[in-house]
XYZ file of C-alpha atoms in Angstrom:
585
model
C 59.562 11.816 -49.132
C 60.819 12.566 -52.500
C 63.548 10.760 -52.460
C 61.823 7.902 -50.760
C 62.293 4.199 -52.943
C 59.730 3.434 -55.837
C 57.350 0.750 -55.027
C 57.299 -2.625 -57.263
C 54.376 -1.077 -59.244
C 55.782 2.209 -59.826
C 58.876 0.658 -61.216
C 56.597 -1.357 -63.822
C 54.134 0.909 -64.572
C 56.916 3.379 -65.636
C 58.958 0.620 -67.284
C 55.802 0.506 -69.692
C 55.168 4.776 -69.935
C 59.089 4.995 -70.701
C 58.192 2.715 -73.867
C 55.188 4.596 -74.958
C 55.819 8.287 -74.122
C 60.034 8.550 -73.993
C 60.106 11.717 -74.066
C 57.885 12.939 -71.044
C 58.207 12.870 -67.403
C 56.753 9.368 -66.756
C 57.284 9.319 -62.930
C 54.692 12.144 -63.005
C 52.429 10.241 -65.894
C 52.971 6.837 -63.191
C 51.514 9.117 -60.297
C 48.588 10.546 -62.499
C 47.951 6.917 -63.495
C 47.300 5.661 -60.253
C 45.305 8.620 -59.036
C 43.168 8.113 -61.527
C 42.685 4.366 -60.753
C 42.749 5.372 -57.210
C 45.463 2.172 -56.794
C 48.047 2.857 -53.515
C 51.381 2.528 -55.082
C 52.330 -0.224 -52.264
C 49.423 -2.508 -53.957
C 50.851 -6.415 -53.889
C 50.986 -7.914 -57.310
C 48.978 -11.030 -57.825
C 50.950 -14.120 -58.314
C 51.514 -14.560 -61.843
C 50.575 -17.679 -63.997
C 47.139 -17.962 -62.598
C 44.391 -20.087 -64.536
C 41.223 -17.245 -63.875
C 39.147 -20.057 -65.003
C 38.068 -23.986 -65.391
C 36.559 -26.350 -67.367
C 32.826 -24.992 -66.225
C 33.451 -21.599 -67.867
C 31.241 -20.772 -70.432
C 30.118 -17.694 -72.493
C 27.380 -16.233 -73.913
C 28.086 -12.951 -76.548
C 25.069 -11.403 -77.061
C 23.923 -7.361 -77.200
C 22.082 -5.684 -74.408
C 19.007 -5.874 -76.433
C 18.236 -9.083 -78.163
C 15.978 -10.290 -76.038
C 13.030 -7.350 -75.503
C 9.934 -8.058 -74.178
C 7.282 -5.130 -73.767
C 7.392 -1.970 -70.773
C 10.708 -4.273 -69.818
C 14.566 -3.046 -70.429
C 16.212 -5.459 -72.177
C 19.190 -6.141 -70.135
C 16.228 -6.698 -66.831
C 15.131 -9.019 -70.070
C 18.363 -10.568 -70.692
C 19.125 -11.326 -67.027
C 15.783 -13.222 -66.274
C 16.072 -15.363 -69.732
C 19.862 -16.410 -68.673
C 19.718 -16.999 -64.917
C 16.244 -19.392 -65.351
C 16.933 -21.151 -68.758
C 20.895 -21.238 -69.018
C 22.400 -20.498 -65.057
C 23.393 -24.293 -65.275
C 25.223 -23.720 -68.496
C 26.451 -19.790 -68.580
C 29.099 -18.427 -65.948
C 30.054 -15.337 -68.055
C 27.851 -13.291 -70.409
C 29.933 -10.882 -72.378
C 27.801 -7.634 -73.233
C 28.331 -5.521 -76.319
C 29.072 -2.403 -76.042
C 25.807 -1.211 -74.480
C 26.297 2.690 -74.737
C 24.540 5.393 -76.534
C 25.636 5.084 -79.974
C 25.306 6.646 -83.521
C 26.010 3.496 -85.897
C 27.765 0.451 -86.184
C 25.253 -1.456 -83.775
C 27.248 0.019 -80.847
C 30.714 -0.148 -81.755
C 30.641 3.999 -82.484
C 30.195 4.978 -79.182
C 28.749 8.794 -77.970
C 29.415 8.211 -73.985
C 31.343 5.472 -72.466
C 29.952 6.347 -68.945
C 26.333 5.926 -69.665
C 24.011 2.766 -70.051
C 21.960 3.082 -73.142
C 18.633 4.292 -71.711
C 16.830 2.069 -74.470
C 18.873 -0.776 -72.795
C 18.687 -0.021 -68.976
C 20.307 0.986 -66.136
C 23.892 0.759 -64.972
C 22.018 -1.223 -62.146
C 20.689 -3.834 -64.384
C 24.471 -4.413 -65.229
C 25.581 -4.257 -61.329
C 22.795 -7.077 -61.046
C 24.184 -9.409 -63.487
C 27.538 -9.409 -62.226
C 25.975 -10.502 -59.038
C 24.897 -14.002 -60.423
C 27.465 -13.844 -63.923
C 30.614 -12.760 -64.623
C 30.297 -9.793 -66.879
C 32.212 -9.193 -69.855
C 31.877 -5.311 -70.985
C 33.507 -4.120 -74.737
C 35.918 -1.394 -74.307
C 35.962 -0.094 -77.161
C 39.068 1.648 -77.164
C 40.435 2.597 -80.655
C 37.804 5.106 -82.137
C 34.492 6.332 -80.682
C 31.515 8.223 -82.164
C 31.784 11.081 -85.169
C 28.702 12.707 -82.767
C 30.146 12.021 -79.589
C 30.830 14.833 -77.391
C 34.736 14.710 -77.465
C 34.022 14.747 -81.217
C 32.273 17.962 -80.923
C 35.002 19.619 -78.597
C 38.095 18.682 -81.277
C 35.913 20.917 -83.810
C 35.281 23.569 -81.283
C 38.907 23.388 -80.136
C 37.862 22.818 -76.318
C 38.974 20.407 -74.475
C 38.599 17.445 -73.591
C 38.905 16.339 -77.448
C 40.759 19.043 -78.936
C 43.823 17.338 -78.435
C 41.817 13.454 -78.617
C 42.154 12.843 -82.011
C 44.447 11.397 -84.381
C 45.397 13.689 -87.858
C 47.155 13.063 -90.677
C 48.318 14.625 -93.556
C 46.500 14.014 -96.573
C 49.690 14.213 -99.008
C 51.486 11.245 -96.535
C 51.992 7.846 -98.246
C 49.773 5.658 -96.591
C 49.713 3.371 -98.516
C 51.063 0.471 -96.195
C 48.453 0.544 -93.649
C 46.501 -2.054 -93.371
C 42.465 -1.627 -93.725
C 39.713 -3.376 -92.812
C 37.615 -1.719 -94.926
C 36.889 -0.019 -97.839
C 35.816 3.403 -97.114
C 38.360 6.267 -97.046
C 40.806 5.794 -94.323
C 40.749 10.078 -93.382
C 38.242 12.269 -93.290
C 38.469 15.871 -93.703
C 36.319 18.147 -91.106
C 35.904 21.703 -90.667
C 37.476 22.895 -87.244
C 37.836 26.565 -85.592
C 41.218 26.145 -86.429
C 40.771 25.162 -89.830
C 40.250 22.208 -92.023
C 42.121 19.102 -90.308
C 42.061 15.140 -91.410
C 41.409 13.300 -89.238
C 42.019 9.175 -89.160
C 38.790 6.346 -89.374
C 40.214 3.017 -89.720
C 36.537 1.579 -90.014
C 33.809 3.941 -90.706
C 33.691 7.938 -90.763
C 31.615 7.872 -88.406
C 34.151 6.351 -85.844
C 37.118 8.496 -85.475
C 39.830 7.083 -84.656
C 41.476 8.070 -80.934
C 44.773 9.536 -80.186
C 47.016 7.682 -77.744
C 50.160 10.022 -78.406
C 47.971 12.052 -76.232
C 48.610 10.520 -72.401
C 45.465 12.877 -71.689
C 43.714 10.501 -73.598
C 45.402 7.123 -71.996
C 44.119 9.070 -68.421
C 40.660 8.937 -70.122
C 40.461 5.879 -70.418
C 42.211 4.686 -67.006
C 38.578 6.238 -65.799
C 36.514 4.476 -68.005
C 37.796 1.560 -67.298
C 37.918 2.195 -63.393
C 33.920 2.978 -63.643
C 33.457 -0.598 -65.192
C 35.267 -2.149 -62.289
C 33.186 -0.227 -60.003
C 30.284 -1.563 -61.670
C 30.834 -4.954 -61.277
C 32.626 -5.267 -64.851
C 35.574 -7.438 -64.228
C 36.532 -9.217 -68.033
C 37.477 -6.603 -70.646
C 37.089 -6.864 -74.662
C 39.688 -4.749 -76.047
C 38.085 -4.030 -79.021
C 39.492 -3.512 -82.610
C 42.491 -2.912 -80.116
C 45.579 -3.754 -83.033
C 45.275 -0.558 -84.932
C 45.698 1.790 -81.389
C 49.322 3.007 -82.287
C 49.372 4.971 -85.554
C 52.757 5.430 -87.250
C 52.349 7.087 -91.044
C 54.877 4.580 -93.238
C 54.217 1.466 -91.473
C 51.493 -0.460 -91.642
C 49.664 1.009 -88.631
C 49.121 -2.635 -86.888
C 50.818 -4.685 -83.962
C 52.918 -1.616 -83.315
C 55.132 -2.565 -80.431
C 53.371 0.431 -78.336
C 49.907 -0.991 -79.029
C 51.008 -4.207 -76.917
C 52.907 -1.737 -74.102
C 49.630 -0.205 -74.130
C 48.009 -3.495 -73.295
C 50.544 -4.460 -70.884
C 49.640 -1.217 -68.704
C 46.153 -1.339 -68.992
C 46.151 -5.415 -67.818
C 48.834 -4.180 -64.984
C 46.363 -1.106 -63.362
C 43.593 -3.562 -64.084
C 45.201 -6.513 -62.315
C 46.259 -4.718 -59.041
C 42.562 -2.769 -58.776
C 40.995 -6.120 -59.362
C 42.910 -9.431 -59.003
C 40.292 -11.987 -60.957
C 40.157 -9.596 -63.547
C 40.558 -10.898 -67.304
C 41.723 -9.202 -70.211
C 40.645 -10.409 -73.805
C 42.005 -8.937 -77.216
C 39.847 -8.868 -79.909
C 42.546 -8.817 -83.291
C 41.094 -10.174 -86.449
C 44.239 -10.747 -88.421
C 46.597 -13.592 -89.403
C 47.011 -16.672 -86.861
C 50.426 -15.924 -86.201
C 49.783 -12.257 -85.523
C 47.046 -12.638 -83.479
C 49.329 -15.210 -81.192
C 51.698 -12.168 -80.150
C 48.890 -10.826 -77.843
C 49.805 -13.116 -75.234
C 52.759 -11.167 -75.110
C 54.731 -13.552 -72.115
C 51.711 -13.852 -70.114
C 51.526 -10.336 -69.655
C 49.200 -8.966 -72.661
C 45.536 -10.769 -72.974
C 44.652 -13.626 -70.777
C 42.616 -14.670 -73.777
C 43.069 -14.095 -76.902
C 39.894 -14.690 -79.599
C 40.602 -18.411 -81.553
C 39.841 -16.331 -84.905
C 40.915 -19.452 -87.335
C 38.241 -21.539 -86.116
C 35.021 -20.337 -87.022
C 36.261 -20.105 -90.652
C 38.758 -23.657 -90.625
C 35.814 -25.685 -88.561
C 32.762 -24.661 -91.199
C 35.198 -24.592 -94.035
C 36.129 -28.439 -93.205
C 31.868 -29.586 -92.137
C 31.210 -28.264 -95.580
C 33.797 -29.626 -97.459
C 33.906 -32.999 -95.648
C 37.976 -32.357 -95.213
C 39.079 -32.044 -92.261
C 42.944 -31.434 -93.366
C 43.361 -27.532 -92.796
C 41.712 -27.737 -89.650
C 44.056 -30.267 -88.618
C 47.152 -28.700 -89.569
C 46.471 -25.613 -87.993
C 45.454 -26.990 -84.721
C 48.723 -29.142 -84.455
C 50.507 -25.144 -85.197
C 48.709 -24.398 -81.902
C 51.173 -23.601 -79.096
C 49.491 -25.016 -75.779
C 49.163 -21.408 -74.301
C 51.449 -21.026 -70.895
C 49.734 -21.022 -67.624
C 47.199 -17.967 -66.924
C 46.270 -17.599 -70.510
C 43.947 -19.667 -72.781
C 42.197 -19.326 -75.906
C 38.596 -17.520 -76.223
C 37.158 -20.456 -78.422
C 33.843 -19.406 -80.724
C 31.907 -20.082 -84.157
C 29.833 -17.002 -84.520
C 29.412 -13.791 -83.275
C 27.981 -10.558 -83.563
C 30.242 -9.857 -86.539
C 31.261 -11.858 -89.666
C 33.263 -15.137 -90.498
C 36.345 -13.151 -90.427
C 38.567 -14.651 -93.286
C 42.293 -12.400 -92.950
C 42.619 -15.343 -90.109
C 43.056 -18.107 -93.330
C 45.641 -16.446 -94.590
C 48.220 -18.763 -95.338
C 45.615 -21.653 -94.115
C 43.575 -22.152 -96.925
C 44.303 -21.514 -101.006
C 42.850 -18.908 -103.117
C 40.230 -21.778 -104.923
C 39.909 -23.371 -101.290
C 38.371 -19.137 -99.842
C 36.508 -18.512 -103.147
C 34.905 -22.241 -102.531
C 34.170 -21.411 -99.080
C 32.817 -18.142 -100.322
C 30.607 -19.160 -103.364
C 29.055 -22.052 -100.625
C 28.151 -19.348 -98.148
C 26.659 -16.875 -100.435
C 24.711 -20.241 -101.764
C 23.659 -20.877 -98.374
C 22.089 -16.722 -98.092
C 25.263 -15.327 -96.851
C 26.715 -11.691 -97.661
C 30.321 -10.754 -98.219
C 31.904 -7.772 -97.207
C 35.070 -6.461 -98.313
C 38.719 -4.497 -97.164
C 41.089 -2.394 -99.372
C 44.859 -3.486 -99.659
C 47.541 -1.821 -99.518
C 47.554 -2.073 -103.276
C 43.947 -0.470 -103.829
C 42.278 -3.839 -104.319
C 38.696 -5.141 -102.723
C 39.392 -8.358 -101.216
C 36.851 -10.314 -98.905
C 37.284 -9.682 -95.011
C 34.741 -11.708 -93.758
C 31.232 -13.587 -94.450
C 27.951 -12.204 -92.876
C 25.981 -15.502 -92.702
C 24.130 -16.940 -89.115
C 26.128 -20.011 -88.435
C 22.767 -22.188 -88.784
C 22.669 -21.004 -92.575
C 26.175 -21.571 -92.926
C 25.862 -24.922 -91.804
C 22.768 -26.053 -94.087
C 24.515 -27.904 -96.637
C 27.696 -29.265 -98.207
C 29.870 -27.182 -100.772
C 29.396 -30.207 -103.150
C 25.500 -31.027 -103.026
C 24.174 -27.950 -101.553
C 21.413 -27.489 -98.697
C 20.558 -30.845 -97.236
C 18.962 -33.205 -94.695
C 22.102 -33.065 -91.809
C 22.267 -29.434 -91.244
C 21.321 -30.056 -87.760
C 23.778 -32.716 -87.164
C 26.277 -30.845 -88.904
C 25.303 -27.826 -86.580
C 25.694 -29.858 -83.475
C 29.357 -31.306 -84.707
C 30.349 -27.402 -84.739
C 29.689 -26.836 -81.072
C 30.749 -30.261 -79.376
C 34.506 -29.505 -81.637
C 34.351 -25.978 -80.236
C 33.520 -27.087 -76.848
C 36.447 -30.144 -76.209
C 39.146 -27.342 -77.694
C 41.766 -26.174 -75.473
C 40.163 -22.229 -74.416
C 37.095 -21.380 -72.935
C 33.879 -21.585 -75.552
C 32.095 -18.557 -75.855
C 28.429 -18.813 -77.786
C 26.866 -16.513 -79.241
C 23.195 -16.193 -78.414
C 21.869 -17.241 -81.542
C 23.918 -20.118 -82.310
C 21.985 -21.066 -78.786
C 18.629 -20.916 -80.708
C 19.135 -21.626 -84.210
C 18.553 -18.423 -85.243
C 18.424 -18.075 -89.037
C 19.877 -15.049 -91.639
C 17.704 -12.058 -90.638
C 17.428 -10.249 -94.989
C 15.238 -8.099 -93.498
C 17.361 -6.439 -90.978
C 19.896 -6.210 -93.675
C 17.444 -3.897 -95.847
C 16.730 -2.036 -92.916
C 19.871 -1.140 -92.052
C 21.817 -1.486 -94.953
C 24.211 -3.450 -93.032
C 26.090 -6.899 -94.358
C 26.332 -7.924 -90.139
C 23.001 -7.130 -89.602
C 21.658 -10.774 -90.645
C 23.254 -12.008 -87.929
C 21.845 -9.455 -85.486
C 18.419 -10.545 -84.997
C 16.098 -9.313 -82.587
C 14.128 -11.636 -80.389
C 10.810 -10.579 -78.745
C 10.227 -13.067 -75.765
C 6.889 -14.342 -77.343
C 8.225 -15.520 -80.086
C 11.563 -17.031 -78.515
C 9.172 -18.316 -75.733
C 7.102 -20.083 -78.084
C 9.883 -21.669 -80.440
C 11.460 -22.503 -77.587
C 8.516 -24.731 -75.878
C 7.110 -26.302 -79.695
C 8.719 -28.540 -82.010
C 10.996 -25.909 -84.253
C 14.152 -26.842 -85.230
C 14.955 -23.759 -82.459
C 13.862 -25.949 -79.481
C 15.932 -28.882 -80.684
C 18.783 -26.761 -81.096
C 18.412 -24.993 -77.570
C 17.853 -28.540 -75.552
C 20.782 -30.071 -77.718
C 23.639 -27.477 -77.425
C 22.403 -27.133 -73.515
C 22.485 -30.406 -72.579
C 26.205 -30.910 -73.924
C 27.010 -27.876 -72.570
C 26.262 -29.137 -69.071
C 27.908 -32.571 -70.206
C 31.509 -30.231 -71.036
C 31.389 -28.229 -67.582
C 32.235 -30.985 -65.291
C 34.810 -32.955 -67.283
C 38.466 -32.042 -65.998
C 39.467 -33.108 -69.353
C 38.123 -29.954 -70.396
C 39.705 -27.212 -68.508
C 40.959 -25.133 -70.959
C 44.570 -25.354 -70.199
C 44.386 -29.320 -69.785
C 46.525 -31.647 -72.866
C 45.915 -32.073 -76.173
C 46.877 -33.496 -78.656
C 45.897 -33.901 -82.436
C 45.095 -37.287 -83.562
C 45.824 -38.614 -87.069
C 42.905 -40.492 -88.253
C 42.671 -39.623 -91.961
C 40.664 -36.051 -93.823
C 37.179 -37.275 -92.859
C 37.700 -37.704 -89.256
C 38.977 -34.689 -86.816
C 40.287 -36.088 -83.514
C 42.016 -35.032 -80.688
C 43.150 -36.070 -76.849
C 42.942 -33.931 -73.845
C 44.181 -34.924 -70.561
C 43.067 -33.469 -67.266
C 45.488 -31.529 -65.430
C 45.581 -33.901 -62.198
C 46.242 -36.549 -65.477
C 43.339 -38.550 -63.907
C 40.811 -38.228 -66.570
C 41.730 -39.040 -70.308
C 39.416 -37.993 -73.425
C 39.436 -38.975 -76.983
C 37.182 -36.522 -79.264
C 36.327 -38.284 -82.603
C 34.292 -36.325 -85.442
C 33.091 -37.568 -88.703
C 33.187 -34.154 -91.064
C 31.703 -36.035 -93.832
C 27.662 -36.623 -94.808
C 28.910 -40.482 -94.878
C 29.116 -42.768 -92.357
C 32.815 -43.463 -91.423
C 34.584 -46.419 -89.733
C 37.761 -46.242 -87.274
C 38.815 -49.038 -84.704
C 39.584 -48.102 -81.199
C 42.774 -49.522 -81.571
C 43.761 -46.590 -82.994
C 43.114 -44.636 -79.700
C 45.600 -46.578 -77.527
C 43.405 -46.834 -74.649
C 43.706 -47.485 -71.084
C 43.247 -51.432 -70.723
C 42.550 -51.272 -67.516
C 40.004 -48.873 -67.392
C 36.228 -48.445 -68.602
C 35.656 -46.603 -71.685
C 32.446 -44.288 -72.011
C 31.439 -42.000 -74.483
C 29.819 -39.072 -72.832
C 27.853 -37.856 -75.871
C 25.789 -40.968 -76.118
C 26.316 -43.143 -73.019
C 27.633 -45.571 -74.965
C 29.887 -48.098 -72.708
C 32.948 -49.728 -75.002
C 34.442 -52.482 -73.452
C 35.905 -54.316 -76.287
C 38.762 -51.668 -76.531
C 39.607 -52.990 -79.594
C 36.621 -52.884 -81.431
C 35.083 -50.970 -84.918
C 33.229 -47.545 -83.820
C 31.035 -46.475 -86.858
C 30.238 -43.150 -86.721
C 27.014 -41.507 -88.562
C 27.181 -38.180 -90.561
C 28.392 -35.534 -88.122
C 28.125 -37.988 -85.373
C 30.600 -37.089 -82.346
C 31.927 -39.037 -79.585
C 33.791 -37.961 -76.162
C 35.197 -41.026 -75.018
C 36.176 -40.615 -71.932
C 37.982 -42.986 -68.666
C 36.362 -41.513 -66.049
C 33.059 -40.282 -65.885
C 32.195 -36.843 -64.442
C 28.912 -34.790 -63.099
C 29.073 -31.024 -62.647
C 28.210 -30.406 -58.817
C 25.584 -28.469 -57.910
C 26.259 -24.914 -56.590
């Protein structure tokens, strides 16, 4: 039996150990591997290239604990609030990390087995992924200063005496990239004396050691637990700085994406409809290499958008957005784009690098701190504060124009965000509160002394309940963004991976065509970016003679195809061919 052939997996998952650990005995590392995922070595692989997905995928980002209503835990909360108000919208809701934490809103994690008791039970989770696809964050580079791990490295026990990356305070680290300001070691006290160890984003999140293939093991469990929980799409989160290597730049390593290929390979053959998203905030070109050739993420997070889209509502120029969309690769067969204006974190801005200007960022920047917004800030490798990212709501960020200032069409302009990020190639992912409206919470920031915290609101049910059901600009936003929502789902024009193709209709108009994959259903997307009304003739869409012409926002008919289409400010159409409902399930 020794001698007997290596199985198809074996032979991979070695192929990718042999990269990341050459100098152990990876046939031995491949066996612990899939004893620890509990995956027979014989297990088929699934056929490659497969769209997990279609044009009715749609996701909601929110924390465990947004919604809280009293004596109730919040994710029993959150389940109730999406399967009766958003079932015929949602199909995925990604949770962040929901685990007991010490800072960071989650993202420092103390125990990646356990449910947050403040949040629920790992039943409550098990339940959603019953009627939802489930999203959970694995948060995979760096966990919690008072985690328990954390508290074996300084006892010298293991596991974590061995968990943790170290560095030499003397080393020239100067080329490593930061995405933040604070001190990028920290020096701690051990039983074996005083060691520094590595925090790319906080000290309080210490940063994990994957030289260790202990520590690779760990994690094969963790993420086997989530499977077993009904967990089936992964975040990997801040997942570009894994791989440390002291005189580089400590980013995109090549044995960060082997790492990625491995995990997506175990997590593939435990569970074929499994999905694997990375979540890299960095340059647009960077952040492309995490498709790897369809074997990295099957998503990777659109991070130009949210910054190009606002950057061009509030500047009435849609040029940059343009330019990078037609740089946009149609992604191959069984991977898309993760599509998205907001989130739980900032307007990231390292992905405009190279987009925008220097005067074009400090515009954008001056109009969102006009608009309530904070800015925080990352050290280079030359010593300098620049700005990583905005901490604004995407409702205050929309309120005005960079020119004039708060004004009369922030709703409209609001509205023109989510029906471009909704007819993009990918699969759109909202954030709760761009759902609602939900406006810069200062007071959450002076609580917790946090930039991201004014975009971390907390809802209690009564008062969502009631904005929701009386005329606040929070109903009109909910019954809006829904109803397109449910318009997107059943257009086959829309699945992410159908055609597109940018249209050239001058700076104040963004356009684009997307074909359905069966090429039956054709869709022109027209936006004016401006507060203006703007003109354009539908001559310059080259449609279909022969066929009727609709536009789905509106329910407009057009049958003089070559007619003038005057569009309001921040007005929208999808003109579509062919016409489509969203069956019932």
């Amino acid at each position: 039996m020794e001698n007997a052939p290596l199985s198809h997996l074996e032979q991979r998952l070695i192929a990718h150990l042999q990269v990341i650990y050459p100098s152990l005995d990876n046939k031995d590392l491949a066996a612990k591997c899939l004893a620890t995922f509990n995956l027979d070595p014989s297990t088929e692989s699934p056929r490659p290239h497969r769209n997990l997905w279609e044009q009715s995928d749609i996701m909601l980002i929110t924390y465990a604990d947004t919604l809280r209503r009293k004596e109730e835990a919040p994710l029993e909360t959150l389940h109730k609030f999406v399967k009766s108000k958003l079932s015929d919208c949602i199909s995925a809701v990604h949770l962040l990390p929901f685990f007991p934490y010490s800072s960071d809103d989650g993202f420092s994690v103390m125990d990646y087995t356990t449910v947050n008791p403040s949040c629920g039970r790992w039943a409550d989770v098990v339940n959603l992924s019953k009627d939802f696809k489930v999203m959970g964050d694995l948060v995979i580079n760096h966990c919690s200063s008072r985690s328990m791990w954390f508290e074996n490295y300084k006892a010298g026990v293991e596991p974590g005496a061995s968990f943790f990356y170290e560095a030499d305070p003397n080393a020239d680290l100067s080329a490593v990239v930061r995405p933040r300001t604070s001190p990028l070691l920290r020096e701690i006290q051990t039983k074996n004396g005083e060691k520094h160890v590595w925090c790319t984003f906080s000290h309080d999140q210490i940063d994990l050691n994957f030289e260790n293939p202990v520590v690779l093991l760990e994690f094969l469990r963790i993420i086997r637990l989530y499977l077993e929980k009904g967990i089936r799409w992964f975040r990997l989160d801040a997942v570009a700085f894994l791989w440390k290597i002291p005189g580089t730049s400590c980013i995109n390593l090549p044995q960060t994406h082997e790492i990625i290929r491995l995990l997506r390979l175990m997590i593939e053959h435990y569970a074929p409809d499994s999905v694997i998203i990375t979540e890299t905030n960095i340059p647009n070109q960077e952040n492309l290499t995490y498709f790897g050739n369809a074997n990295e993420a099957h998503l990777i997070y659109n991070f130009s958008l949210p910054p190009l889209l606002i950057n061009s509502l509030v500047t009435g120029n849609s040029s940059h957005l343009k330019q990078w969309l037609m740089s946009m690769t149609p992604a191959q067969q069984g991977t898309t784009y993760l599509n998205f204006l907001a989130s739980h974190d900032g307007i990231g801005l390292r992905p405009t690098e190279g987009l925008l200007s220097e005067w074009e960022l400090e515009t954008l920047i001056n109009t969102m701190k006009r608009f309530g917004g904070k800015i925080s800030s990352r050290t280079t490798p030359q010593g300098e504060a620049k700005p990583y990212e905005i901490n604004i709501s995407l409702w205050n960020a929309l309120s005005g124009s960079a020119l004039h200032g708060p004004d009369k069409w922030q709703f409209a302009r609001f509205l023109c965000a989510a029906g471009v990020m909704m007819a993009l190639e990918g699969v759109p992912a909202f954030y709760i509160h761009s759902l609602f409206g939900t406006e810069n919470d200062l007071e959450r920031v002076d609580n917790t002394g946090q930039f991201r915290s004014i975009n971390r609101h907390i809802w209690d049910m009564e008062d969502l309940d009631h904005v929701l059901n009386t005329p606040t600009h929070h109903q009109k936003v909910f019954q809006s963004v829904t109803k397109l929502i449910q318009i997107r789902r059943a257009q086959p024009a829309f699945h992410p991976n159908a055609t597109q193709y940018v249209l050239h209709m001058g700076e104040n108009l963004f356009a684009f065509w997307r074909q359905s994959l069966d090429r039956r259903q054709s869709l022109f997307a027209v936006y004016n970016m401006t507060d203006q009304p703007q003109n354009f003739n539908l001559s310059e869409l080259n449609l279909i003679a022969t066929d009727d012409w609709t536009d789905l926002v509106s329910e407009q008919v057009y049958e003089d195809h070559l007619g003038k289409v005057t569009l309001m400010p921040y007005q929208f159409v999808w003109l579509a061919n062919k016409k489509s409902k969203l069956k019932s399930s």
